[in-house]
PDB file of C-alpha atoms in Angstrom:
ATOM      1  CA  MET A  44     -35.649  17.576  51.718  1.00 96.00           C
ATOM      2  CA  ARG A  45     -38.231  15.525  49.878  1.00 98.00           C
ATOM      3  CA  ILE A  46     -36.960  12.451  48.308  1.00 98.00           C
ATOM      4  CA  ALA A  47     -38.681   9.591  46.485  1.00 98.00           C
ATOM      5  CA  VAL A  48     -37.494   6.056  46.504  1.00 98.00           C
ATOM      6  CA  THR A  49     -38.244   3.460  44.014  1.00 98.00           C
ATOM      7  CA  SER A  50     -39.914   0.583  45.772  1.00 98.00           C
ATOM      8  CA  GLN A  51     -41.896  -2.055  43.979  1.00 96.00           C
ATOM      9  CA  ASN A  52     -42.816  -3.778  47.433  1.00 97.00           C
ATOM     10  CA  PHE A  53     -42.896  -0.426  49.434  1.00 97.00           C
ATOM     11  CA  ARG A  54     -40.303  -1.902  51.788  1.00 97.00           C
ATOM     12  CA  THR A  55     -37.004  -1.801  49.951  1.00 98.00           C
ATOM     13  CA  ILE A  56     -35.176   0.211  47.390  1.00 98.00           C
ATOM     14  CA  THR A  57     -35.628  -1.373  43.984  1.00 95.00           C
ATOM     15  CA  GLY A  58     -33.946  -0.754  40.552  1.00 92.00           C
ATOM     16  CA  HIS A  59     -34.783   0.208  36.983  1.00 90.00           C
ATOM     17  CA  ALA A  60     -36.329   3.764  38.109  1.00 95.00           C
ATOM     18  CA  GLY A  61     -37.803   4.333  34.742  1.00 94.00           C
ATOM     19  CA  LYS A  62     -39.940   1.143  34.781  1.00 95.00           C
ATOM     20  CA  SER A  63     -40.867   1.834  38.403  1.00 96.00           C
ATOM     21  CA  ARG A  64     -44.364   2.678  39.306  1.00 96.00           C
ATOM     22  CA  ARG A  65     -44.266   2.349  43.090  1.00 98.00           C
ATOM     23  CA  PHE A  66     -42.526   5.273  45.143  1.00 98.00           C
ATOM     24  CA  LEU A  67     -42.131   5.817  48.797  1.00 98.00           C
ATOM     25  CA  ILE A  68     -41.904   9.667  49.442  1.00 98.00           C
ATOM     26  CA  LEU A  69     -39.916  10.709  52.500  1.00 98.00           C
ATOM     27  CA  GLU A  70     -39.045  13.964  54.118  1.00 98.00           C
ATOM     28  CA  ALA A  71     -35.693  14.498  55.774  1.00 97.00           C
ATOM     29  CA  ASP A  72     -34.160  17.376  57.262  1.00 96.00           C
ATOM     30  CA  GLY A  73     -30.831  15.818  58.347  1.00 93.00           C
ATOM     31  CA  VAL A  74     -31.381  15.846  62.069  1.00 95.00           C
ATOM     32  CA  SER A  75     -34.423  13.622  62.772  1.00 95.00           C
ATOM     33  CA  ALA A  76     -34.934  10.162  61.051  1.00 95.00           C
ATOM     34  CA  PRO A  77     -36.772  10.639  57.701  1.00 98.00           C
ATOM     35  CA  VAL A  78     -40.608  10.323  57.662  1.00 97.00           C
ATOM     36  CA  GLU A  79     -42.455   8.757  54.994  1.00 98.00           C
ATOM     37  CA  ILE A  80     -45.238  11.168  53.874  1.00 98.00           C
ATOM     38  CA  ASP A  81     -46.821   9.493  50.916  1.00 97.00           C
ATOM     39  CA  ARG A  82     -46.587   6.489  48.452  1.00 97.00           C
ATOM     40  CA  LEU A  83     -47.368   6.386  44.874  1.00 97.00           C
ATOM     41  CA  ASP A  84     -48.821   3.465  43.105  1.00 97.00           C
ATOM     42  CA  LEU A  85     -48.982   4.453  39.671  1.00 97.00           C
ATOM     43  CA  PRO A  86     -50.727   2.828  36.702  1.00 96.00           C
ATOM     44  CA  MET A  87     -48.458   1.062  34.075  1.00 94.00           C
ATOM     45  CA  ASP A  88     -48.935   3.815  31.677  1.00 95.00           C
ATOM     46  CA  LEU A  89     -47.327   6.222  34.046  1.00 95.00           C
ATOM     47  CA  SER A  90     -43.952   4.729  34.312  1.00 95.00           C
ATOM     48  CA  LEU A  91     -41.418   7.147  33.338  1.00 93.00           C
ATOM     49  CA  HIS A  92     -40.135   4.797  30.807  1.00 92.00           C
ATOM     50  CA  ASP A  93     -43.485   4.950  28.991  1.00 94.00           C
ATOM     51  CA  TYR A  94     -44.906   8.505  29.827  1.00 95.00           C
ATOM     52  CA  HIS A  95     -43.316  11.413  28.190  1.00 92.00           C
ATOM     53  CA  GLY A  96     -45.151  14.515  29.479  1.00 91.00           C
ATOM     54  CA  ASP A  97     -43.846  16.909  31.808  1.00 91.00           C
ATOM     55  CA  ASP A  98     -46.983  16.746  33.995  1.00 93.00           C
ATOM     56  CA  HIS A  99     -45.965  13.383  35.572  1.00 94.00           C
ATOM     57  CA  PRO A 100     -47.117  12.994  39.286  1.00 95.00           C
ATOM     58  CA  LEU A 101     -43.503  12.808  40.400  1.00 94.00           C
ATOM     59  CA  PHE A 102     -42.697  16.066  39.016  1.00 95.00           C
ATOM     60  CA  GLU A 103     -45.503  17.718  41.061  1.00 94.00           C
ATOM     61  CA  LEU A 104     -44.348  16.681  44.277  1.00 96.00           C
ATOM     62  CA  GLN A 105     -41.586  19.120  44.543  1.00 95.00           C
ATOM     63  CA  LEU A 106     -38.835  16.490  44.983  1.00 97.00           C
ATOM     64  CA  ASP A 107     -35.198  17.310  45.573  1.00 98.00           C
ATOM     65  CA  ALA A 108     -33.993  13.721  44.817  1.00 98.00           C
ATOM     66  CA  ILE A 109     -34.862  10.180  43.823  1.00 98.00           C
ATOM     67  CA  VAL A 110     -33.190   7.090  45.191  1.00 98.00           C
ATOM     68  CA  THR A 111     -33.059   3.860  43.240  1.00 97.00           C
ATOM     69  CA  GLN A 112     -30.898   0.788  42.543  1.00 97.00           C
ATOM     70  CA  GLY A 113     -30.599   1.485  38.917  1.00 95.00           C
ATOM     71  CA  ALA A 114     -31.229   4.156  36.434  1.00 95.00           C
ATOM     72  CA  GLY A 115     -30.132   5.021  32.670  1.00 93.00           C
ATOM     73  CA  GLN A 116     -28.713   8.320  31.357  1.00 94.00           C
ATOM     74  CA  GLY A 117     -31.865   9.068  29.795  1.00 93.00           C
ATOM     75  CA  PHE A 118     -33.785   8.962  33.027  1.00 95.00           C
ATOM     76  CA  ILE A 119     -31.043  10.931  35.099  1.00 96.00           C
ATOM     77  CA  GLN A 120     -30.978  13.676  32.492  1.00 96.00           C
ATOM     78  CA  ARG A 121     -34.825  13.811  32.104  1.00 95.00           C
ATOM     79  CA  LEU A 122     -35.089  14.233  36.019  1.00 96.00           C
ATOM     80  CA  SER A 123     -32.236  16.914  36.178  1.00 96.00           C
ATOM     81  CA  ARG A 124     -34.482  19.031  33.818  1.00 95.00           C
ATOM     82  CA  HIS A 125     -37.009  18.955  36.504  1.00 96.00           C
ATOM     83  CA  GLY A 126     -34.387  19.848  39.324  1.00 96.00           C
ATOM     84  CA  ILE A 127     -34.512  16.335  40.700  1.00 97.00           C
ATOM     85  CA  ARG A 128     -31.137  14.632  41.462  1.00 97.00           C
ATOM     86  CA  VAL A 129     -30.922  10.880  41.045  1.00 97.00           C
ATOM     87  CA  HIS A 130     -29.054   8.702  43.433  1.00 97.00           C
ATOM     88  CA  THR A 131     -28.290   5.115  42.605  1.00 96.00           C
ATOM     89  CA  THR A 132     -27.184   2.762  45.277  1.00 97.00           C
ATOM     90  CA  SER A 133     -26.927  -1.045  46.132  1.00 96.00           C
ATOM     91  CA  ALA A 134     -28.533  -0.129  49.451  1.00 97.00           C
ATOM     92  CA  THR A 135     -31.909  -1.637  50.060  1.00 97.00           C
ATOM     93  CA  ASP A 136     -33.161   0.331  53.196  1.00 98.00           C
ATOM     94  CA  PRO A 137     -35.064   3.529  52.113  1.00 98.00           C
ATOM     95  CA  VAL A 138     -34.791   5.380  55.549  1.00 97.00           C
ATOM     96  CA  GLU A 139     -31.188   4.686  55.799  1.00 97.00           C
ATOM     97  CA  ALA A 140     -30.479   5.758  52.239  1.00 98.00           C
ATOM     98  CA  VAL A 141     -32.556   8.946  52.664  1.00 98.00           C
ATOM     99  CA  ASN A 142     -30.893   9.651  55.984  1.00 97.00           C
ATOM    100  CA  ALA A 143     -27.423   9.289  54.276  1.00 97.00           C
ATOM    101  CA  ILE A 144     -28.445  11.697  51.498  1.00 97.00           C
ATOM    102  CA  ALA A 145     -29.733  14.379  54.035  1.00 97.00           C
ATOM    103  CA  THR A 146     -26.671  14.268  56.273  1.00 96.00           C
ATOM    104  CA  GLY A 147     -24.323  14.373  53.201  1.00 95.00           C
ATOM    105  CA  LYS A 148     -22.995  10.729  53.520  1.00 96.00           C
ATOM    106  CA  ALA A 149     -21.956   8.619  50.405  1.00 94.00           C
ATOM    107  CA  LEU A 150     -24.282   5.878  49.499  1.00 95.00           C
ATOM    108  CA  PRO A 151     -22.949   2.443  48.524  1.00 93.00           C
ATOM    109  CA  VAL A 152     -22.139   2.103  45.012  1.00 93.00           C
ATOM    110  CA  ALA A 153     -24.933   0.758  42.594  1.00 90.00           C
ATOM    111  CA  ALA A 154     -24.365  -2.263  40.199  1.00 81.00           C
ATOM    112  CA  PRO A 155     -23.989  -1.022  36.550  1.00 78.00           C
ATOM    113  CA  HIS A 156     -27.191  -0.088  34.904  1.00 62.00           C
ATOM    114  CA  ASP A 157     -28.359  -2.660  32.157  1.00 63.00           C
ATOM    115  CA  HIS A 158     -30.389  -0.743  29.724  1.00 55.00           C
ATOM    116  CA  ASP A 159     -30.950  -3.696  27.253  1.00 51.00           C
ATOM    117  CA  HIS A 160     -34.784  -3.732  26.704  1.00 49.00           C
ATOM    118  CA  ALA A 161     -34.772  -6.507  24.063  1.00 45.00           C
ATOM    119  CA  PRO A 162     -35.788  -9.896  25.091  1.00 46.00           C
ATOM    120  CA  ASP A 163     -33.162 -12.508  25.680  1.00 45.00           C
ATOM    121  CA  ARG A 164     -31.984 -14.057  22.402  1.00 41.00           C
ATOM    122  CA  PRO A 165     -29.078 -16.125  21.373  1.00 43.00           C
ATOM    123  CA  ARG A 166     -25.773 -14.356  21.095  1.00 38.00           C
ATOM    124  CA  MET A 167     -23.983 -14.748  17.868  1.00 39.00           C
ATOM    125  CA  THR A 168     -20.351 -15.821  18.353  1.00 38.00           C
ATOM    126  CA  LEU A 169     -17.624 -15.140  15.695  1.00 40.00           C
ATOM    127  CA  SER A 170     -15.231 -17.753  15.050  1.00 38.00           C
ATOM    128  CA  PRO A 171     -11.756 -16.912  13.538  1.00 43.00           C
ATOM    129  CA  ASP A 172     -11.509 -17.185   9.698  1.00 44.00           C
ATOM    130  CA  THR A 173      -9.669 -20.553   8.696  1.00 41.00           C
ATOM    131  CA  HIS A 174      -8.482 -20.182   5.058  1.00 41.00           C
TER     132      HIS A 174
END
């Protein structure tokens, strides 16, 4: 299996896959330990959140899956159309996570994905009507 891992620091699994620009690419056969075969360090305009073409570098790697700590439904559906399964997890070790996938083991559950892209702003609170 060929699996990409979102990793902004090239050491741990990081979140928000759509905005990620750095990926570890690992090969795993479910028998031997996964092996890192490549790294992608893409320019800002090639995050999948911003780039909408079907010729993205990730799609050219013949990936079976992507591992991340967070991904929205749009990201998951888009990768599915390219035959890439998205695995979200709270795990932080790329090799352990890829090995779990290759051997059919469950990954630790990911935290819910917050897809709010708006800047922080005050929240309006409603008070009960007092007539």
